[in-house]
């Protein structure tokens, strides 16, 4: 996502920004679905043609456009995973929904976009950044749990 933002800013504004700035842009104005109220964010970088520092303001709509291919790939991956899910697990997913984890899950309105595309309820993990590692650790400690939740090829 950060790379997509960096490239969008470079192409649209001829402004070079770093990965940390792209991360900040994503956190402040990035979204996967239209926000209730538009927001803007001021960013600083180096103008590629003039070679001098420059400040611009971007909107949530611009950053949503920058992230659209990445978000589309996430949606497709979720749809593909659901399509390959055994029927008994599908019933659980319809009843209980999907819990989103990881840093990408924190993108504003990603849950709304995924819910709209899949028709499945979604919830955010309490600790989205650490839950991936904690869950993997639990599976490695409990082989039966790993076998139970694995999807056969």
Short mmCIF file of N, CA and C in Angstrom, two decimals:
data_model
loop_
_atom_site.label_atom_id
_atom_site.label_comp_id
_atom_site.label_asym_id
_atom_site.label_seq_id
_atom_site.Cartn_x
_atom_site.Cartn_y
_atom_site.Cartn_z
N UNK A 1 0.82 -1.18 0.00
CA UNK A 1 0.00 0.00 0.00
C UNK A 1 0.86 1.25 0.00
N UNK A 2 1.91 1.23 0.82
CA UNK A 2 2.78 2.41 0.89
C UNK A 2 3.45 2.68 -0.45
N UNK A 3 3.86 1.62 -1.12
CA UNK A 3 4.49 1.78 -2.43
C UNK A 3 3.50 2.39 -3.44
N UNK A 4 2.26 1.95 -3.40
CA UNK A 4 1.24 2.49 -4.30
C UNK A 4 1.04 3.98 -4.06
N UNK A 5 1.04 4.38 -2.80
CA UNK A 5 0.89 5.80 -2.47
C UNK A 5 2.10 6.59 -2.96
N UNK A 6 3.29 6.06 -2.71
CA UNK A 6 4.52 6.73 -3.15
C UNK A 6 4.51 6.95 -4.66
N UNK A 7 4.12 5.91 -5.40
CA UNK A 7 4.09 6.02 -6.86
C UNK A 7 3.02 6.99 -7.34
N UNK A 8 1.87 6.99 -6.69
CA UNK A 8 0.79 7.89 -7.06
C UNK A 8 1.22 9.35 -6.88
N UNK A 9 1.83 9.66 -5.74
CA UNK A 9 2.28 11.02 -5.46
C UNK A 9 3.35 11.44 -6.46
N UNK A 10 4.24 10.53 -6.77
CA UNK A 10 5.31 10.81 -7.73
C UNK A 10 4.72 11.10 -9.11
N UNK A 11 3.78 10.29 -9.54
CA UNK A 11 3.18 10.45 -10.87
C UNK A 11 2.26 11.67 -10.94
N UNK A 12 1.46 11.88 -9.92
CA UNK A 12 0.46 12.96 -9.94
C UNK A 12 1.04 14.33 -9.63
N UNK A 13 2.03 14.39 -8.77
CA UNK A 13 2.55 15.67 -8.30
C UNK A 13 4.04 15.88 -8.56
N UNK A 14 4.70 14.91 -9.16
CA UNK A 14 6.16 14.97 -9.34
C UNK A 14 6.86 15.25 -8.01
N UNK A 15 6.34 14.60 -6.97
CA UNK A 15 6.87 14.81 -5.63
C UNK A 15 7.41 13.48 -5.11
N UNK A 16 8.62 13.51 -4.62
CA UNK A 16 9.24 12.33 -4.07
C UNK A 16 9.02 12.31 -2.56
N UNK A 17 8.40 11.23 -2.07
CA UNK A 17 8.19 11.07 -0.63
C UNK A 17 8.77 9.73 -0.21
N UNK A 18 9.05 9.60 1.07
CA UNK A 18 9.59 8.36 1.61
C UNK A 18 8.50 7.41 2.06
N UNK A 19 8.91 6.21 2.39
CA UNK A 19 7.96 5.18 2.84
C UNK A 19 7.27 5.59 4.14
N UNK A 20 7.98 6.26 5.03
CA UNK A 20 7.38 6.69 6.29
C UNK A 20 6.27 7.71 6.04
N UNK A 21 6.49 8.62 5.10
CA UNK A 21 5.46 9.60 4.74
C UNK A 21 4.27 8.90 4.11
N UNK A 22 4.53 7.93 3.25
CA UNK A 22 3.44 7.17 2.63
C UNK A 22 2.62 6.44 3.70
N UNK A 23 3.28 5.88 4.69
CA UNK A 23 2.59 5.21 5.79
C UNK A 23 1.70 6.20 6.55
N UNK A 24 2.21 7.39 6.80
CA UNK A 24 1.43 8.42 7.50
C UNK A 24 0.22 8.83 6.67
N UNK A 25 0.41 8.98 5.37
CA UNK A 25 -0.70 9.33 4.49
C UNK A 25 -1.78 8.25 4.56
N UNK A 26 -1.33 7.00 4.48
CA UNK A 26 -2.28 5.87 4.54
C UNK A 26 -3.05 5.88 5.85
N UNK A 27 -2.37 6.11 6.93
CA UNK A 27 -3.02 6.09 8.24
C UNK A 27 -3.99 7.26 8.42
N UNK A 28 -3.67 8.42 7.87
CA UNK A 28 -4.50 9.60 8.09
C UNK A 28 -5.66 9.71 7.10
N UNK A 29 -5.42 9.45 5.81
CA UNK A 29 -6.48 9.66 4.83
C UNK A 29 -6.77 8.45 3.95
N UNK A 30 -6.02 7.36 4.13
CA UNK A 30 -6.25 6.18 3.33
C UNK A 30 -7.56 5.50 3.68
N UNK A 31 -8.25 5.01 2.66
CA UNK A 31 -9.50 4.29 2.90
C UNK A 31 -9.79 3.35 1.74
N UNK A 32 -10.58 2.33 2.04
CA UNK A 32 -10.95 1.35 1.03
C UNK A 32 -12.34 1.61 0.48
N UNK A 33 -13.05 2.53 1.10
CA UNK A 33 -14.44 2.82 0.75
C UNK A 33 -14.69 4.27 1.09
N UNK A 34 -15.58 4.91 0.37
CA UNK A 34 -15.85 6.34 0.58
C UNK A 34 -16.13 6.64 2.05
N UNK A 35 -15.50 7.71 2.53
CA UNK A 35 -15.68 8.14 3.91
C UNK A 35 -16.95 8.98 4.04
N UNK A 36 -17.47 9.08 5.25
CA UNK A 36 -18.66 9.89 5.50
C UNK A 36 -18.40 11.37 5.22
N UNK A 37 -17.22 11.84 5.59
CA UNK A 37 -16.84 13.24 5.36
C UNK A 37 -15.45 13.26 4.75
N UNK A 38 -15.24 14.04 3.69
CA UNK A 38 -13.92 14.10 3.06
C UNK A 38 -12.87 14.66 4.03
N UNK A 39 -11.65 14.15 3.90
CA UNK A 39 -10.54 14.65 4.71
C UNK A 39 -9.33 14.90 3.82
N UNK A 40 -8.47 15.79 4.28
CA UNK A 40 -7.26 16.11 3.53
C UNK A 40 -6.06 15.93 4.45
N UNK A 41 -4.89 15.87 3.83
CA UNK A 41 -3.66 15.71 4.60
C UNK A 41 -2.54 16.45 3.86
N UNK A 42 -1.79 17.22 4.60
CA UNK A 42 -0.67 17.96 4.03
C UNK A 42 0.59 17.12 4.10
N UNK A 43 1.28 17.03 2.97
CA UNK A 43 2.52 16.25 2.93
C UNK A 43 3.66 17.09 2.36
N UNK A 44 4.85 16.72 2.76
CA UNK A 44 6.05 17.41 2.29
C UNK A 44 6.95 16.40 1.60
N UNK A 45 7.59 16.86 0.55
CA UNK A 45 8.52 16.02 -0.18
C UNK A 45 9.42 16.87 -1.04
N UNK A 46 10.17 16.22 -1.91
CA UNK A 46 11.07 16.95 -2.82
C UNK A 46 10.50 16.89 -4.22
N UNK A 47 10.32 18.08 -4.82
CA UNK A 47 9.80 18.15 -6.17
C UNK A 47 10.85 17.60 -7.12
N UNK A 48 10.45 16.67 -7.96
CA UNK A 48 11.41 15.97 -8.82
C UNK A 48 11.97 16.85 -9.92
N UNK A 49 11.22 17.81 -10.41
CA UNK A 49 11.69 18.66 -11.50
C UNK A 49 12.48 19.85 -10.96
N UNK A 50 11.92 20.51 -9.96
CA UNK A 50 12.57 21.70 -9.40
C UNK A 50 13.66 21.36 -8.40
N UNK A 51 13.59 20.17 -7.80
CA UNK A 51 14.60 19.75 -6.85
C UNK A 51 14.52 20.40 -5.49
N UNK A 52 13.44 21.08 -5.21
CA UNK A 52 13.29 21.80 -3.94
C UNK A 52 12.18 21.17 -3.10
N UNK A 53 12.24 21.37 -1.78
CA UNK A 53 11.15 20.88 -0.94
C UNK A 53 9.83 21.55 -1.32
N UNK A 54 8.75 20.78 -1.24
CA UNK A 54 7.44 21.31 -1.60
C UNK A 54 6.39 20.67 -0.71
N UNK A 55 5.33 21.42 -0.44
CA UNK A 55 4.21 20.94 0.36
C UNK A 55 2.97 20.89 -0.51
N UNK A 56 2.24 19.77 -0.43
CA UNK A 56 0.98 19.64 -1.15
C UNK A 56 -0.07 19.10 -0.18
N UNK A 57 -1.31 19.18 -0.60
CA UNK A 57 -2.41 18.62 0.17
C UNK A 57 -3.10 17.56 -0.68
N UNK A 58 -3.30 16.39 -0.10
CA UNK A 58 -3.99 15.31 -0.80
C UNK A 58 -5.32 15.04 -0.11
N UNK A 59 -6.24 14.47 -0.86
CA UNK A 59 -7.56 14.14 -0.32
C UNK A 59 -7.70 12.63 -0.12
N UNK A 60 -8.67 12.25 0.68
CA UNK A 60 -8.94 10.82 0.87
C UNK A 60 -9.32 10.16 -0.45
N UNK A 61 -10.02 10.89 -1.33
CA UNK A 61 -10.42 10.32 -2.63
C UNK A 61 -9.19 10.00 -3.48
N UNK A 62 -8.19 10.87 -3.46
CA UNK A 62 -6.96 10.62 -4.22
C UNK A 62 -6.25 9.38 -3.71
N UNK A 63 -6.14 9.27 -2.40
CA UNK A 63 -5.41 8.14 -1.82
C UNK A 63 -6.21 6.86 -2.01
N UNK A 64 -7.53 6.94 -1.97
CA UNK A 64 -8.36 5.76 -2.25
C UNK A 64 -8.09 5.29 -3.68
N UNK A 65 -7.97 6.24 -4.60
CA UNK A 65 -7.64 5.90 -5.99
C UNK A 65 -6.26 5.24 -6.06
N UNK A 66 -5.30 5.80 -5.34
CA UNK A 66 -3.94 5.24 -5.33
C UNK A 66 -3.94 3.80 -4.80
N UNK A 67 -4.82 3.51 -3.85
CA UNK A 67 -4.86 2.19 -3.22
C UNK A 67 -5.83 1.23 -3.90
N UNK A 68 -6.54 1.69 -4.91
CA UNK A 68 -7.62 0.88 -5.49
C UNK A 68 -7.16 -0.49 -6.00
N UNK A 69 -6.04 -0.55 -6.70
CA UNK A 69 -5.57 -1.85 -7.20
C UNK A 69 -5.21 -2.78 -6.05
N UNK A 70 -4.55 -2.26 -5.03
CA UNK A 70 -4.17 -3.07 -3.88
C UNK A 70 -5.40 -3.57 -3.14
N UNK A 71 -6.37 -2.69 -2.92
CA UNK A 71 -7.60 -3.09 -2.23
C UNK A 71 -8.38 -4.10 -3.07
N UNK A 72 -8.41 -3.90 -4.38
CA UNK A 72 -9.07 -4.88 -5.26
C UNK A 72 -8.42 -6.26 -5.14
N UNK A 73 -7.10 -6.30 -5.01
CA UNK A 73 -6.39 -7.57 -4.84
C UNK A 73 -6.75 -8.22 -3.52
N UNK A 74 -6.89 -7.43 -2.47
CA UNK A 74 -7.30 -7.97 -1.16
C UNK A 74 -8.70 -8.55 -1.26
N UNK A 75 -9.61 -7.82 -1.87
CA UNK A 75 -10.99 -8.30 -2.03
C UNK A 75 -10.99 -9.60 -2.82
N UNK A 76 -10.24 -9.65 -3.92
CA UNK A 76 -10.20 -10.87 -4.73
C UNK A 76 -9.64 -12.04 -3.93
N UNK A 77 -8.60 -11.80 -3.14
CA UNK A 77 -8.01 -12.87 -2.34
C UNK A 77 -9.02 -13.41 -1.32
N UNK A 78 -9.79 -12.53 -0.70
CA UNK A 78 -10.80 -12.97 0.26
C UNK A 78 -11.89 -13.76 -0.46
N UNK A 79 -12.34 -13.27 -1.61
CA UNK A 79 -13.37 -13.99 -2.37
C UNK A 79 -12.87 -15.36 -2.82
N UNK A 80 -11.61 -15.43 -3.26
CA UNK A 80 -11.02 -16.71 -3.67
C UNK A 80 -10.94 -17.68 -2.48
N UNK A 81 -10.54 -17.15 -1.32
CA UNK A 81 -10.46 -17.99 -0.12
C UNK A 81 -11.84 -18.52 0.27
N UNK A 82 -12.83 -17.66 0.19
CA UNK A 82 -14.20 -18.08 0.53
C UNK A 82 -14.71 -19.12 -0.47
N UNK A 83 -14.38 -18.95 -1.75
CA UNK A 83 -14.82 -19.88 -2.78
C UNK A 83 -14.21 -21.27 -2.58
N UNK A 84 -13.02 -21.33 -2.01
CA UNK A 84 -12.35 -22.60 -1.79
C UNK A 84 -12.58 -23.19 -0.41
N UNK A 85 -13.47 -22.60 0.34
CA UNK A 85 -13.72 -23.04 1.71
C UNK A 85 -14.71 -24.21 1.73
N UNK A 86 -14.43 -25.27 2.50
CA UNK A 86 -15.36 -26.41 2.60
C UNK A 86 -16.73 -25.95 3.13
N UNK A 87 -17.80 -26.62 2.71
CA UNK A 87 -19.16 -26.19 3.09
C UNK A 87 -19.38 -26.03 4.59
N UNK A 88 -18.85 -26.96 5.40
CA UNK A 88 -19.09 -26.85 6.85
C UNK A 88 -18.41 -25.63 7.46
N UNK A 89 -17.26 -25.26 6.92
CA UNK A 89 -16.58 -24.06 7.38
C UNK A 89 -17.29 -22.81 6.86
N UNK A 90 -17.84 -22.89 5.66
CA UNK A 90 -18.59 -21.77 5.10
C UNK A 90 -19.78 -21.40 5.97
N UNK A 91 -20.45 -22.41 6.52
CA UNK A 91 -21.59 -22.15 7.40
C UNK A 91 -21.14 -21.38 8.64
N UNK A 92 -19.99 -21.77 9.21
CA UNK A 92 -19.45 -21.05 10.36
C UNK A 92 -19.10 -19.60 10.01
N UNK A 93 -18.54 -19.41 8.83
CA UNK A 93 -18.17 -18.05 8.40
C UNK A 93 -19.41 -17.18 8.24
N UNK A 94 -20.46 -17.74 7.66
CA UNK A 94 -21.70 -16.97 7.51
C UNK A 94 -22.28 -16.60 8.87
N UNK A 95 -22.21 -17.54 9.82
CA UNK A 95 -22.75 -17.29 11.17
C UNK A 95 -21.87 -16.37 12.00
N UNK A 96 -20.57 -16.62 11.98
CA UNK A 96 -19.64 -15.91 12.87
C UNK A 96 -18.90 -14.76 12.20
N UNK A 97 -18.77 -14.82 10.89
CA UNK A 97 -18.07 -13.77 10.16
C UNK A 97 -16.57 -13.99 10.09
N UNK A 98 -15.89 -12.96 9.66
CA UNK A 98 -14.44 -12.98 9.48
C UNK A 98 -13.84 -11.96 10.44
N UNK A 99 -12.73 -12.33 11.07
CA UNK A 99 -12.00 -11.39 11.92
C UNK A 99 -10.79 -10.91 11.13
N UNK A 100 -10.70 -9.59 10.97
CA UNK A 100 -9.59 -9.00 10.22
C UNK A 100 -8.41 -8.77 11.15
N UNK A 101 -7.22 -9.16 10.69
CA UNK A 101 -6.00 -8.97 11.47
C UNK A 101 -4.92 -8.36 10.60
N UNK A 102 -3.84 -7.95 11.22
CA UNK A 102 -2.71 -7.40 10.49
C UNK A 102 -2.85 -5.91 10.26
N UNK A 103 -1.75 -5.28 9.90
CA UNK A 103 -1.74 -3.84 9.71
C UNK A 103 -2.65 -3.37 8.59
N UNK A 104 -2.74 -4.13 7.51
CA UNK A 104 -3.60 -3.74 6.40
C UNK A 104 -5.07 -3.67 6.77
N UNK A 105 -5.46 -4.45 7.77
CA UNK A 105 -6.86 -4.45 8.19
C UNK A 105 -7.27 -3.14 8.83
N UNK A 106 -6.29 -2.32 9.19
CA UNK A 106 -6.58 -1.05 9.85
C UNK A 106 -6.92 0.06 8.86
N UNK A 107 -6.86 -0.24 7.56
CA UNK A 107 -7.24 0.74 6.55
C UNK A 107 -8.71 1.11 6.74
N UNK A 108 -8.98 2.40 6.80
CA UNK A 108 -10.35 2.87 7.04
C UNK A 108 -11.33 2.25 6.04
N UNK A 109 -12.44 1.79 6.57
CA UNK A 109 -13.57 1.26 5.80
C UNK A 109 -13.26 0.01 4.97
N UNK A 110 -12.14 -0.65 5.25
CA UNK A 110 -11.88 -1.92 4.57
C UNK A 110 -12.94 -2.94 4.96
N UNK A 111 -13.39 -2.89 6.20
CA UNK A 111 -14.43 -3.82 6.63
C UNK A 111 -15.73 -3.59 5.86
N UNK A 112 -16.08 -2.34 5.60
CA UNK A 112 -17.29 -2.04 4.84
C UNK A 112 -17.17 -2.56 3.41
N UNK A 113 -16.02 -2.32 2.79
CA UNK A 113 -15.80 -2.78 1.41
C UNK A 113 -15.87 -4.29 1.34
N UNK A 114 -15.22 -4.99 2.27
CA UNK A 114 -15.24 -6.45 2.25
C UNK A 114 -16.63 -7.00 2.55
N UNK A 115 -17.33 -6.38 3.47
CA UNK A 115 -18.69 -6.81 3.80
C UNK A 115 -19.60 -6.65 2.58
N UNK A 116 -19.44 -5.53 1.88
CA UNK A 116 -20.25 -5.28 0.68
C UNK A 116 -19.94 -6.30 -0.42
N UNK A 117 -18.67 -6.63 -0.58
CA UNK A 117 -18.25 -7.54 -1.66
C UNK A 117 -18.55 -9.00 -1.36
N UNK A 118 -18.50 -9.37 -0.07
CA UNK A 118 -18.64 -10.79 0.29
C UNK A 118 -20.00 -11.13 0.88
N UNK A 119 -20.66 -10.16 1.47
CA UNK A 119 -21.92 -10.43 2.16
C UNK A 119 -21.71 -11.11 3.51
N UNK A 120 -20.48 -11.13 3.99
CA UNK A 120 -20.14 -11.81 5.24
C UNK A 120 -19.84 -10.75 6.30
N UNK A 121 -20.31 -10.95 7.55
CA UNK A 121 -19.99 -9.99 8.61
C UNK A 121 -18.49 -9.99 8.91
N UNK A 122 -17.98 -8.83 9.26
CA UNK A 122 -16.56 -8.68 9.58
C UNK A 122 -16.37 -7.98 10.90
N UNK A 123 -15.29 -8.31 11.57
CA UNK A 123 -14.92 -7.65 12.82
C UNK A 123 -13.42 -7.46 12.83
N UNK A 124 -12.97 -6.46 13.56
CA UNK A 124 -11.54 -6.19 13.70
C UNK A 124 -11.02 -6.90 14.95
N UNK A 125 -9.87 -7.53 14.82
CA UNK A 125 -9.23 -8.15 15.98
C UNK A 125 -8.91 -7.07 17.02
N UNK A 126 -8.92 -7.46 18.29
CA UNK A 126 -8.62 -6.49 19.36
C UNK A 126 -7.22 -5.90 19.21
N UNK A 127 -6.28 -6.71 18.84
CA UNK A 127 -4.89 -6.28 18.64
C UNK A 127 -4.47 -6.69 17.22
N UNK A 128 -4.90 -5.95 16.20
CA UNK A 128 -4.66 -6.39 14.82
C UNK A 128 -3.19 -6.55 14.45
N UNK A 129 -2.32 -5.75 15.02
CA UNK A 129 -0.90 -5.84 14.65
C UNK A 129 -0.21 -7.05 15.25
N UNK A 130 -0.56 -7.42 16.47
CA UNK A 130 0.11 -8.54 17.12
C UNK A 130 -0.66 -9.85 17.00
N UNK A 131 -1.92 -9.81 16.62
CA UNK A 131 -2.73 -11.03 16.59
C UNK A 131 -2.24 -12.05 15.57
N UNK A 132 -1.65 -11.59 14.48
CA UNK A 132 -1.14 -12.52 13.47
C UNK A 132 -0.03 -13.38 14.06
N UNK A 133 0.91 -12.73 14.73
CA UNK A 133 2.04 -13.45 15.32
C UNK A 133 1.57 -14.35 16.47
N UNK A 134 0.69 -13.83 17.30
CA UNK A 134 0.19 -14.62 18.42
C UNK A 134 -0.57 -15.86 17.93
N UNK A 135 -1.40 -15.69 16.91
CA UNK A 135 -2.15 -16.82 16.36
C UNK A 135 -1.23 -17.86 15.73
N UNK A 136 -0.23 -17.41 14.99
CA UNK A 136 0.72 -18.34 14.38
C UNK A 136 1.47 -19.12 15.46
N UNK A 137 1.83 -18.43 16.53
CA UNK A 137 2.51 -19.09 17.64
C UNK A 137 1.64 -20.15 18.29
N UNK A 138 0.35 -19.86 18.46
CA UNK A 138 -0.56 -20.84 19.04
C UNK A 138 -0.69 -22.07 18.14
N UNK A 139 -0.76 -21.84 16.83
CA UNK A 139 -0.87 -22.99 15.91
C UNK A 139 0.38 -23.85 15.93
N UNK A 140 1.54 -23.24 16.02
CA UNK A 140 2.77 -24.00 16.06
C UNK A 140 2.89 -24.81 17.35
N UNK A 141 2.27 -24.33 18.42
CA UNK A 141 2.29 -25.06 19.69
C UNK A 141 1.23 -26.14 19.77
N UNK A 142 0.25 -26.10 18.88
CA UNK A 142 -0.86 -27.05 18.94
C UNK A 142 -1.11 -27.61 17.53
N UNK A 143 -0.44 -28.72 17.21
CA UNK A 143 -0.54 -29.30 15.88
C UNK A 143 -1.97 -29.70 15.53
N UNK A 144 -2.74 -30.16 16.52
CA UNK A 144 -4.13 -30.53 16.26
C UNK A 144 -4.96 -29.32 15.83
N UNK A 145 -4.72 -28.18 16.43
CA UNK A 145 -5.40 -26.95 16.03
C UNK A 145 -5.02 -26.59 14.60
N UNK A 146 -3.75 -26.70 14.27
CA UNK A 146 -3.29 -26.40 12.92
C UNK A 146 -3.97 -27.30 11.91
N UNK A 147 -4.05 -28.58 12.21
CA UNK A 147 -4.70 -29.53 11.31
C UNK A 147 -6.20 -29.23 11.17
N UNK A 148 -6.82 -28.83 12.27
CA UNK A 148 -8.26 -28.57 12.28
C UNK A 148 -8.63 -27.38 11.40
N UNK A 149 -7.79 -26.33 11.39
CA UNK A 149 -8.16 -25.13 10.65
C UNK A 149 -7.54 -25.05 9.26
N UNK A 150 -6.67 -26.00 8.91
CA UNK A 150 -6.05 -25.95 7.59
C UNK A 150 -7.06 -26.33 6.51
N UNK A 151 -6.88 -25.72 5.35
CA UNK A 151 -7.75 -25.99 4.22
C UNK A 151 -7.06 -27.02 3.33
N UNK A 152 -7.72 -28.16 3.07
CA UNK A 152 -7.10 -29.19 2.23
C UNK A 152 -6.91 -28.70 0.80
N UNK A 153 -5.84 -29.19 0.18
CA UNK A 153 -5.56 -28.78 -1.20
C UNK A 153 -6.36 -29.60 -2.19
#
